[in-house]
XYZ file of C-alpha atoms in Angstrom:
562
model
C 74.699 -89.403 -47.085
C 74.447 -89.643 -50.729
C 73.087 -92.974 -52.306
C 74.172 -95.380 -55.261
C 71.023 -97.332 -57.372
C 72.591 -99.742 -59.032
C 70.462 -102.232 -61.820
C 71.527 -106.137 -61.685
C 72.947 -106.853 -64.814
C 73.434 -110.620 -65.571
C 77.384 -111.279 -66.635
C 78.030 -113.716 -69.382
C 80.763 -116.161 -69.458
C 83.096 -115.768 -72.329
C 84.741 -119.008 -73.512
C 88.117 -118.786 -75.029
C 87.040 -119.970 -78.799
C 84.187 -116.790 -78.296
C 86.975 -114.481 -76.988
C 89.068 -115.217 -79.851
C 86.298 -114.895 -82.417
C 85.894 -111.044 -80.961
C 89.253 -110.245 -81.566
C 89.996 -112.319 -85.142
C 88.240 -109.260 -86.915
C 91.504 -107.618 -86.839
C 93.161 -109.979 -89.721
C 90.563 -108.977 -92.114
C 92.256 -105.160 -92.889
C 91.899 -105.629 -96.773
C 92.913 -102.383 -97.728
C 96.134 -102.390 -96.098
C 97.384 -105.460 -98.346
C 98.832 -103.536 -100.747
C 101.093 -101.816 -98.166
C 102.210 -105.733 -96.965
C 102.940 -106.756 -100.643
C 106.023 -103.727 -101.216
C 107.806 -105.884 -98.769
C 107.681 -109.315 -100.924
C 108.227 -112.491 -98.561
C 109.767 -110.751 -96.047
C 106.395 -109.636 -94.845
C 106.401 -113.103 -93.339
C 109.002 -111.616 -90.875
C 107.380 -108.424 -90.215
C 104.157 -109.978 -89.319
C 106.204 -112.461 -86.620
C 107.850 -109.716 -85.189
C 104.712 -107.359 -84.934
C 103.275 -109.896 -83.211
C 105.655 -111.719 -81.406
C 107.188 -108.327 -79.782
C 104.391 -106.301 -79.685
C 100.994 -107.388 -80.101
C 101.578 -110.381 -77.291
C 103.655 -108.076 -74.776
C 100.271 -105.543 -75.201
C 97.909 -107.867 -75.460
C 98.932 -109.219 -72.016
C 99.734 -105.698 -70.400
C 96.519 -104.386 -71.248
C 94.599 -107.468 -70.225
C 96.008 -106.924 -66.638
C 94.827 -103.195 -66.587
C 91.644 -104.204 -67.301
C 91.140 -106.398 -64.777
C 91.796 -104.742 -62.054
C 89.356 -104.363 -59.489
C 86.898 -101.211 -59.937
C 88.899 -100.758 -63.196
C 86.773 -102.662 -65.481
C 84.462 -100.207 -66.611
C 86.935 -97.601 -67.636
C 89.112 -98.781 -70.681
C 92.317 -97.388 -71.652
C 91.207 -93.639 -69.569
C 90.848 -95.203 -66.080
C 94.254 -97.333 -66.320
C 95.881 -94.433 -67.328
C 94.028 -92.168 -65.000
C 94.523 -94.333 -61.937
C 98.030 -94.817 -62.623
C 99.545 -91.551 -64.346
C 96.647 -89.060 -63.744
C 93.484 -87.504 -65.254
C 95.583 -86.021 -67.917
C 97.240 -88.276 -69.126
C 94.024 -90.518 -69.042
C 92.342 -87.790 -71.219
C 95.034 -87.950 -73.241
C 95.350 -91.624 -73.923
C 91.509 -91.806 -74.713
C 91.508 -88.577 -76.987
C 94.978 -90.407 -79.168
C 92.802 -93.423 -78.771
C 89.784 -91.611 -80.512
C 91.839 -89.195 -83.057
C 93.711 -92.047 -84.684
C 90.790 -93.111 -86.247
C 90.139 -89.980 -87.218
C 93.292 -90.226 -89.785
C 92.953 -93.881 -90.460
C 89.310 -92.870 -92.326
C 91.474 -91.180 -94.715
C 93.134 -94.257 -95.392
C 90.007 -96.109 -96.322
C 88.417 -93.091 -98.051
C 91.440 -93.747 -100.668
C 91.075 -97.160 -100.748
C 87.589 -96.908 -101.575
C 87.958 -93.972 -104.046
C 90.197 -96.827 -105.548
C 87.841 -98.884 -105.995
C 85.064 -96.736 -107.698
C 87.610 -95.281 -109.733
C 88.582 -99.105 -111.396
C 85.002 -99.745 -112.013
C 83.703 -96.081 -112.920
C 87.054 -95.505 -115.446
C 87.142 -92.163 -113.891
C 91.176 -91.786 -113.332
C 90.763 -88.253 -111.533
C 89.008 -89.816 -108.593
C 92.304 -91.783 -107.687
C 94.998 -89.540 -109.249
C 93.823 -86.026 -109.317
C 94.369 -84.746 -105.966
C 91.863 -81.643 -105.645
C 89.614 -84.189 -107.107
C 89.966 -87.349 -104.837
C 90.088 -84.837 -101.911
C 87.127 -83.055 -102.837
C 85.229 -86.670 -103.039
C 86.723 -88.208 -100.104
C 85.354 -85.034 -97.881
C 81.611 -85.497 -99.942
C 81.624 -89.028 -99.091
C 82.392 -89.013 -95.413
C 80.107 -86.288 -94.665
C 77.356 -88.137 -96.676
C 78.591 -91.463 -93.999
C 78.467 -88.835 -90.780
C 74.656 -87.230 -92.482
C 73.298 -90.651 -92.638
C 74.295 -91.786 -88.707
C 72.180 -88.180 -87.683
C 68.673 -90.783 -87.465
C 70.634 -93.486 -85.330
C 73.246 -96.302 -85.569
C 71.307 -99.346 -85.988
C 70.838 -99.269 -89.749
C 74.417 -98.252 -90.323
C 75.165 -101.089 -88.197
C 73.657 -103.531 -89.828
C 74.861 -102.264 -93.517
C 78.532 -102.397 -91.375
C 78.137 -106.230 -91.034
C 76.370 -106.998 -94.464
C 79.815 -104.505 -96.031
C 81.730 -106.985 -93.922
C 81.212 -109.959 -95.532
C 80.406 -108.371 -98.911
C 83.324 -106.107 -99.075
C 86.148 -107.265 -97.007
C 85.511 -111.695 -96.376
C 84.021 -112.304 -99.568
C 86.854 -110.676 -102.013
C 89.173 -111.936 -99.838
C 88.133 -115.260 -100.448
C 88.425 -114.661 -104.031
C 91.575 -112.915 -103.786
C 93.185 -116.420 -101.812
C 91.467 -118.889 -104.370
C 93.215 -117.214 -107.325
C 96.600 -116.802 -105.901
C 96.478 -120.084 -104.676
C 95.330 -121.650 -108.444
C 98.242 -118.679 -109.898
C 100.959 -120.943 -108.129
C 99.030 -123.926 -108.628
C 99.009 -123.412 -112.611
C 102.684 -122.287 -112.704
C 102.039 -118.724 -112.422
C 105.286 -116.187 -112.698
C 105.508 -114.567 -109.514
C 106.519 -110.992 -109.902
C 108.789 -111.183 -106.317
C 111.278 -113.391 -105.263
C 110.040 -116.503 -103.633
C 113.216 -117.823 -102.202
C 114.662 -118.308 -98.794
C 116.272 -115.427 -99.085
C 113.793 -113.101 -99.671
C 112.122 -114.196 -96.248
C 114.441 -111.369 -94.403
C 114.269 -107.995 -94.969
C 117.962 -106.088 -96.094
C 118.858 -104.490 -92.421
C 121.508 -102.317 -94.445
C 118.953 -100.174 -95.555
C 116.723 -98.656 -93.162
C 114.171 -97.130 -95.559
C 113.261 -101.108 -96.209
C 112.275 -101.229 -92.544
C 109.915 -98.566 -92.462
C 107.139 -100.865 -93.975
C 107.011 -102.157 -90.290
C 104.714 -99.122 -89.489
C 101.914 -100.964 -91.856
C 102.350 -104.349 -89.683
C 101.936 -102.549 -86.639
C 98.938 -100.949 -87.543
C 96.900 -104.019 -88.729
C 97.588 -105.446 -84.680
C 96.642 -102.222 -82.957
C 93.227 -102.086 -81.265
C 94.058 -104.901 -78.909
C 93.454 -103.173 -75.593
C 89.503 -102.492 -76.647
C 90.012 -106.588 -76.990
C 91.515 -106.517 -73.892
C 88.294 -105.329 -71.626
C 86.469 -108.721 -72.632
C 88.948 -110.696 -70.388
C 86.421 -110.048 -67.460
C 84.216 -112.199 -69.443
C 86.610 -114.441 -70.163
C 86.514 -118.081 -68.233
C 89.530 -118.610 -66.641
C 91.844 -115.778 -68.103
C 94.711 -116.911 -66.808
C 94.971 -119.803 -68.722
C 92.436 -118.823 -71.846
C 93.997 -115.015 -72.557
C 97.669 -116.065 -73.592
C 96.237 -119.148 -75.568
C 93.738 -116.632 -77.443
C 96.216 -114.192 -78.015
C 99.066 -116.533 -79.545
C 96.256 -118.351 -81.542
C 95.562 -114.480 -82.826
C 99.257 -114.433 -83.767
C 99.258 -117.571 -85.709
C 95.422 -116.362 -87.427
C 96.985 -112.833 -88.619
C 100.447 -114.025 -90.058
C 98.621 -116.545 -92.060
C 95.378 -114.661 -93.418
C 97.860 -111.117 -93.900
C 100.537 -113.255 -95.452
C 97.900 -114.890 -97.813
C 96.530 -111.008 -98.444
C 100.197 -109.696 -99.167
C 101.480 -112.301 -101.314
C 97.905 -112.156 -103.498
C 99.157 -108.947 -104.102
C 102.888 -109.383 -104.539
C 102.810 -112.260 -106.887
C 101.372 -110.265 -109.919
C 102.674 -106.786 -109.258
C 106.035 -105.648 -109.243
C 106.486 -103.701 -106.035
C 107.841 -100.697 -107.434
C 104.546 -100.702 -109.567
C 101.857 -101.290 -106.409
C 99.017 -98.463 -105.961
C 98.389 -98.659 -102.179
C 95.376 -97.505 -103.292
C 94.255 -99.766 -106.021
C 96.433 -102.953 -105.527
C 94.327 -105.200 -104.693
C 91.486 -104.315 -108.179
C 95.164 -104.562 -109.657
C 95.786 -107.724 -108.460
C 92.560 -109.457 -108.831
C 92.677 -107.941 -112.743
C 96.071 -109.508 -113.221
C 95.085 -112.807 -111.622
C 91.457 -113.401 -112.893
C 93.569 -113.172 -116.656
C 95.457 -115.735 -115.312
C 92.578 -117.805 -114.706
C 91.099 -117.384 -118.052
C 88.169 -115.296 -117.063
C 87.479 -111.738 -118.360
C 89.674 -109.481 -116.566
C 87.859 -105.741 -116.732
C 84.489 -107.233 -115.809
C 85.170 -109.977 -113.080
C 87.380 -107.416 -111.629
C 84.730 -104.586 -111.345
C 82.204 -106.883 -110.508
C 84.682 -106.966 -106.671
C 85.819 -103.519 -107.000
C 82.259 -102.409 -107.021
C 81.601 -105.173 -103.882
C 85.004 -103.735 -101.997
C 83.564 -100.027 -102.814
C 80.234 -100.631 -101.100
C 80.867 -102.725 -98.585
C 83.550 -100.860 -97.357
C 81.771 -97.833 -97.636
C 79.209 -99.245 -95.173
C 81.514 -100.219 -92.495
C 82.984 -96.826 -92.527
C 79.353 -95.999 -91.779
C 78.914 -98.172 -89.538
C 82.419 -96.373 -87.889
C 81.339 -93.326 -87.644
C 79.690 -92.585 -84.331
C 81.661 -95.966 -82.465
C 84.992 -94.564 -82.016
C 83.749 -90.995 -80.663
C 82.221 -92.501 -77.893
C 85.375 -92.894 -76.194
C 86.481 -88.349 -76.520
C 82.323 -88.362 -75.659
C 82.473 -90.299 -72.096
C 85.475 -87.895 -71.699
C 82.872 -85.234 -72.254
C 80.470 -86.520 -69.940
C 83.551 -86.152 -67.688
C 83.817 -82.546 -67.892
C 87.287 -82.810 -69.616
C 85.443 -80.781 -72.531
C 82.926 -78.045 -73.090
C 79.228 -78.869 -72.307
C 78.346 -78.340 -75.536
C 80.203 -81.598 -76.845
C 77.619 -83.363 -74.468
C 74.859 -82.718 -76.833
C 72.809 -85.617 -78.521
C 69.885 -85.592 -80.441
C 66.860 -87.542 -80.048
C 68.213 -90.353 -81.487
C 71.232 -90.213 -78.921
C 73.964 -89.230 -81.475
C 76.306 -87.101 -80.321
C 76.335 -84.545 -82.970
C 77.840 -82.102 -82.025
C 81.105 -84.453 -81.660
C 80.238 -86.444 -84.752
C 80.303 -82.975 -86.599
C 83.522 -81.794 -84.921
C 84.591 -85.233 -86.084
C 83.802 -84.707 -89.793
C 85.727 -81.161 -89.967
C 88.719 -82.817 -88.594
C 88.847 -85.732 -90.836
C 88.079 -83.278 -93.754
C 91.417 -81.150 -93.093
C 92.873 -84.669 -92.531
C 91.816 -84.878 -96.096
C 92.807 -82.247 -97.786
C 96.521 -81.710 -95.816
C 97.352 -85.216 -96.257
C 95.633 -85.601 -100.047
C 96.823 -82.033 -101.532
C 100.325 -82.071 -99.337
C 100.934 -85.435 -100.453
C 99.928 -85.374 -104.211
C 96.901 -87.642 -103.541
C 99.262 -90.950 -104.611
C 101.581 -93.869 -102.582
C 103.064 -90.796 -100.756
C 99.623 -89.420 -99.015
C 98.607 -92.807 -98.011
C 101.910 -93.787 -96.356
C 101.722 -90.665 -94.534
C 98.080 -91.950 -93.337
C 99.921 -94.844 -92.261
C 102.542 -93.148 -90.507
C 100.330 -90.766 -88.922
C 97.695 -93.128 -87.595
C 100.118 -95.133 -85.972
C 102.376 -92.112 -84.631
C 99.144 -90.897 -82.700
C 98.012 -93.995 -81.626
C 101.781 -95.269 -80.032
C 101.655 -91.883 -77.709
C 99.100 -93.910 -76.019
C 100.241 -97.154 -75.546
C 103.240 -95.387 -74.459
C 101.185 -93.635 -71.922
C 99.641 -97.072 -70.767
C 103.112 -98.754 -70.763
C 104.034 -96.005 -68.479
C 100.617 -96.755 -66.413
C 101.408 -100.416 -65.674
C 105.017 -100.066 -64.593
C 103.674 -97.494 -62.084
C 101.098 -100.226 -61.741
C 103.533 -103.111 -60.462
C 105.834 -101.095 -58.975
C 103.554 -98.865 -56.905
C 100.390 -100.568 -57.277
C 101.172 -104.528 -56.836
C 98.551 -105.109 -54.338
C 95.387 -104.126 -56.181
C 93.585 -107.171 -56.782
C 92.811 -108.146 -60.294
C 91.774 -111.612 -62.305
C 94.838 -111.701 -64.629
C 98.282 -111.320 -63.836
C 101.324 -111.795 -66.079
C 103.473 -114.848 -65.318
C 106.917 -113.999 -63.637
C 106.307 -111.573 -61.199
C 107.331 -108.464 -61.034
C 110.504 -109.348 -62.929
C 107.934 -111.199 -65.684
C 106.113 -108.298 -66.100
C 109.062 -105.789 -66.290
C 110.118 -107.715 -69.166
C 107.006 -108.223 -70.828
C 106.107 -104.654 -71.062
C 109.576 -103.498 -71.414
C 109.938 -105.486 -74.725
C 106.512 -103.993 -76.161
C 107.579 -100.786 -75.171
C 110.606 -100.836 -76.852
C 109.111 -102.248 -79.840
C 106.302 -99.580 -79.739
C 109.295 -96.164 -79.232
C 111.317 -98.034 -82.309
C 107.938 -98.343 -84.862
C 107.277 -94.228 -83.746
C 110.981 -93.505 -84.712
C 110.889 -95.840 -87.944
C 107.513 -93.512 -88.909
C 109.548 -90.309 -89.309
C 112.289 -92.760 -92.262
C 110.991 -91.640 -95.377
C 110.025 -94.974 -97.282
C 111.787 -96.800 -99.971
C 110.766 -95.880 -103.330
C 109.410 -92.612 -103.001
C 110.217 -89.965 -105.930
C 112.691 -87.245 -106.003
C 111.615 -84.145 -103.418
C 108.854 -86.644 -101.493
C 110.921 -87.369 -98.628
C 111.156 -84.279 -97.427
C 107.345 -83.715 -98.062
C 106.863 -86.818 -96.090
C 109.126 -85.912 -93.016
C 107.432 -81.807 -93.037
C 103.561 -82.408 -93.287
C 104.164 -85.964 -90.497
C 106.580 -83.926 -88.601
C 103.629 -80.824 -88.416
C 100.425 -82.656 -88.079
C 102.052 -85.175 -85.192
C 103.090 -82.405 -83.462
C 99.662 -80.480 -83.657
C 97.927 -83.833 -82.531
C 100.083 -83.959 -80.011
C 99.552 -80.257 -78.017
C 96.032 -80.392 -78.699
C 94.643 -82.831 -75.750
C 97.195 -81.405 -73.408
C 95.887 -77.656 -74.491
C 92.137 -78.848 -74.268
C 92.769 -80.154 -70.122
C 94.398 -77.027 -69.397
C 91.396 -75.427 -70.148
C 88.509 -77.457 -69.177
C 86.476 -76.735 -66.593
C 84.044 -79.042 -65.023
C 81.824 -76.364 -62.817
C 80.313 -75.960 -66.198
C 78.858 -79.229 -66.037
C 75.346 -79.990 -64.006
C 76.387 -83.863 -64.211
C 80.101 -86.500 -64.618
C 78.785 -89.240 -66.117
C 81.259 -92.241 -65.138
C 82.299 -94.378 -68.256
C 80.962 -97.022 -68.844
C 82.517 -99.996 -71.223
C 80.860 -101.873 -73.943
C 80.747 -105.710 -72.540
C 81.327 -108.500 -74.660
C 77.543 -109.692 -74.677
C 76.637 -106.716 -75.681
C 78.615 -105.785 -78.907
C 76.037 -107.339 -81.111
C 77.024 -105.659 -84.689
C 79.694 -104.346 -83.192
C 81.878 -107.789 -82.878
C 82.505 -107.877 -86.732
C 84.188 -104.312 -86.708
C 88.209 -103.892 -86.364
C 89.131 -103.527 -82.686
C 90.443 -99.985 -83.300
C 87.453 -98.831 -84.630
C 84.822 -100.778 -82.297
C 82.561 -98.792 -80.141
C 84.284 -99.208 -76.178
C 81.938 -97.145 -74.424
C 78.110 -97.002 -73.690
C 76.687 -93.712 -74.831
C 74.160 -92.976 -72.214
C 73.417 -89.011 -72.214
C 72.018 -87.304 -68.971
C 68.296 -85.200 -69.554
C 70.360 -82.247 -70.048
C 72.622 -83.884 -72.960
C 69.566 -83.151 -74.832
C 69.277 -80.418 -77.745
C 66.091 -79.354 -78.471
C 64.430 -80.985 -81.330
C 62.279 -78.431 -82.393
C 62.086 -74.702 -83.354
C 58.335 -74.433 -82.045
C 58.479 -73.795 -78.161
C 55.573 -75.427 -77.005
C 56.646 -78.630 -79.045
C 60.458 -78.388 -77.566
C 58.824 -78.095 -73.875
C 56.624 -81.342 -74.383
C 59.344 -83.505 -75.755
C 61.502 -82.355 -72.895
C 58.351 -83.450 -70.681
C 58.246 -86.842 -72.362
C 62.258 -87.128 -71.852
C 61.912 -86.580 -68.532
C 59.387 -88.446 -67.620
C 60.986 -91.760 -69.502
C 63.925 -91.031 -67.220
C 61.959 -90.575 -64.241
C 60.674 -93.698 -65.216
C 63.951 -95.917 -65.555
C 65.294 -94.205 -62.170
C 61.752 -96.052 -60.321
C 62.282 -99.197 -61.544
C 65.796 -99.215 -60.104
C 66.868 -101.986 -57.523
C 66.813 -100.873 -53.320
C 69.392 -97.540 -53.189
C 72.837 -99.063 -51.372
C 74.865 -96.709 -49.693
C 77.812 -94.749 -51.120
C 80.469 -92.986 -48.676
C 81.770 -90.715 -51.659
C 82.041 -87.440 -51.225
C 79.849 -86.368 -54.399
C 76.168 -87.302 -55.165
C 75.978 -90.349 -57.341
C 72.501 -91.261 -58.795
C 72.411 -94.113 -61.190
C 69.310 -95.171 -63.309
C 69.369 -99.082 -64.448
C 73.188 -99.353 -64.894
C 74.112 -95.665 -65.526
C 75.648 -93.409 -63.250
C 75.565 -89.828 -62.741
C 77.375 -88.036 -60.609
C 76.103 -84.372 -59.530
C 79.675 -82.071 -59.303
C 78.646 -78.977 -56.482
């Protein structure tokens, strides 16, 4: 009989204000502001919708998967898995992974933006061989710096946080507020009126995509309910609380934006330097230099949360590694336990991310909001997939225990989820409506290179599982989730770029760290005996009717495929 070793580890209580304070990180998006601000006031609506018919019905779906029992540990593969199938798991966790993957590209512009106010340099933002070439240079230099470990990067991540992102914020609130204050002319309409969008033209709607994006992530959230003291009362209160937090901060954010640019003049990219410019001149301080003075903060602190982003988000496509789903060589970590093979892979992908969407799209408004559009066309195929998981879930599954449940029954829940997935198929269709505003010819570059790379991301996980082969693999590592008292840097990052999984490699993850043989074989000695060492110090083996070998050192388990 085969036999589990299992570590104690001590579970923390999570109250609701500390839940809430884990998830709040999403409201602080900065560089998707300018995107809120084409839609004047009526972003106000947007935001209430987003988050009234989608974020809430996920929120509360996905908080339900992840507390079901033995389904803790998994995330967004194992409710999908147990429910639709290894797969479609693999496929939810590898959208899950190559969103982010696209919404880099996003940033990259943003900061390029912001180096190109300060620096003068007007190729960096509107050259697009240029900006492309740059945005490739300074992601790989990002991914080259992780190769010695996370924690640094980490910690820069948090610092770029409040230096970058809450800090110019700030800034950005005080001066709208003293530009209305002062009797400030507000370059959009600030009427009544201008609170609903015009439903005659559907090109107007298609800024909804933006909205979506800044609530997505919320199922990584979702996993701390387990923590969370009495979920069934503290989850919904959170959640709405989250609501009423991201209208108000985004709405703030837009409007900073809004009120001194005309919309058919806002640079996704540069808005907000724009803005600050036009509102420190209100303010009677000098424009150029007060406004580099952020750009230059925005640049770098940005800069090192995409840093610190670099190796979180892969750990989800590497646990499906460690499950055989890809070739052993995607396994591989260094001796400072980054995956690099993946976080190479990684890099090449988002650098033909960069130069399809950045030479395609002419390196302006139009290859941003196809960043937009593409991010959140990848990421909706999985909550579609995990919509699809939790009806099979109450209607096939309603006796598995679990520590939240949504109100109503199985009629509550049908609704629930029925409303966010109808809200999440109608922001995927609303993707593929070119925007308002774009230039002669651009639509149909919009519709061909969204159209093409969707489709691409779409075959590829599907193509990968029909090929993988798991005999090829000494070890399955079962996933193992990130708890939420044990984030540490990682609770300032946005939920849909957090690390969800522990990386933990088995000995033969390893890749040799030298060219000298005799100095390989004596660091794989010293490897082995650390291991060897954590595996003794293990609580009493328990036993384990599975049919394959599990063997788990402190709270990691491997298990041994024939």
């Amino acid at each position: 009989m085969a036999r589990s070793v299992q570590a104690a580890a001590a579970k923390k209580s999570l109250t609701m204000l500390g839940f809430y304070g884990l998830t709040v990180a999403m409201t602080m998006d900065l560089h998707i502001y300018p995107a809120f601000a084409q839609s004047g006031l009526s972003l106000v609506f947007f935001l209430l919708v987003g988050g009234i018919l989608w974020f809430i019905p996920t929120a509360l779906v996905s908080a339900e998967m992840a507390t079901v029992e033995s389904w803790e540990s998994g995330g967004i593969y194992v409710w999908v898995k147990n429910t639709l199938g290894e797969r479609y798991g693999f496929a939810a966790v590898f959208f899950q992974w190559l969103q982010v993957t696209v919404g880099f590209i996003a940033m990259l512009y943003f900061i390029l933006g912001a180096v190109a106010s300060v620096t003068g340099w007007a190729a960096l933002n509107n050259d697009p061989v240029v900006k492309a070439l740059a945005a490739i240079g300074l992601f790989w230099v990002v991914t080259i710096l992780q190769f010695r470990g996370t924690k640094v990067a980490e910690r820069m991540g948090d610092i770029g946080g409040v230096v970058g992102i809450i800090v110019p914020t700030i800034v950005l609130t005080v001066l709208a507020l003293l530009f209305l204050a002062t009797g400030g002319q507000s370059a959009t309409p600030l009427t009544t009126s201008a609170l609903l969008p015009d439903f005659t033209k559907i090109t107007t709607l298609v800024v909804f995509v933006s909205f979506m994006l800044s609530y997505m992530g919320v199922e990584s959230s979702a996993s701390y309910a387990n923590d969370l003291q009495n979920p069934g009362r503290n989850y919904p209160i959170a959640m709405f609380l989250m609501v009423i937090t991201a209208i108000a901060l985004n709405t703030i954010g837009g409007m900073s934006v809004a009120l001194t640019i005309p919309t058919e003049k806002i640079s996704l990219n540069t808005g907000i330097i724009d803005a600050l410019s036009a509102l420190f001149a209100h303010a009677g301080v000098h424009a150029s230099w007060a406004a580099n003075v952020i750009a230059l903060m925005i640049a770098v602190g940005v800069s090192s949360q995409v840093a610190s982003w670099v190796v979180g988000p892969a750990r989800g496509i590497y646990m499906a590694a460690q499950q055989g789903l890809l070739p052993p060589i995607f396994r591989k970590v260094n001796q400072h336990d980054i995956p690099i093979v993946l976080i190479v892979a990684q890099g090449i992908i988002v650098s033909l991310w960069a130069v399809v969407l950045t030479l395609g799209g002419g390196g302006n408004n139009l290859s941003f909001l196809i960043a937009i559009a593409l991010t959140v066309c990848i990421y909706v195929v999985a909550y579609v997939l995990m919509f699809a998981g939790y009806f099979k879930l109450v209607f096939k599954q309603r006796d598995l225990p679990r520590k939240y449940q949504i109100p109503g029954g199985v009629f509550g829940k049908t609704i629930v989820a029925g409303i966010g997935l109808f809200t999440t198929l109608c922001a995927f269709a609303i993707s593929f409506v070119p925007p308002a505003g774009l230039q002669a010819g651009q639509s149909s570059t919009y519709l061909i290179i969204l159209a093409a790379c969707f489709v691409l991301a779409f075959i590829t996980p599907f193509w990968i599982y029909a090929r993988h082969d798991k005999s090829k693999h000494k070890t399955i590592v079962l996933p193992s989730l990130i708890r939420s008292h044990e984030l540490g840097q990682h609770r300032f990052s946005l939920p849909r770029f957090r690390a969800k999984y522990h990386l933990r490699p088995a000995p033969e993850d390893y890749l040799p760290f030298s060219w000298n043989r005799k100095v390989r074989r004596e660091q794989h000695e010293d490897m082995m005996a650390a291991y060897e060492a954590r595996q003794q110090q293990s609580v009493e083996p328990a036993a384990y009717d599975g049919p394959e070998t599990v063997v788990e050192a402190e709270d990691i388990e491997y298990v041994e495929t024939p």
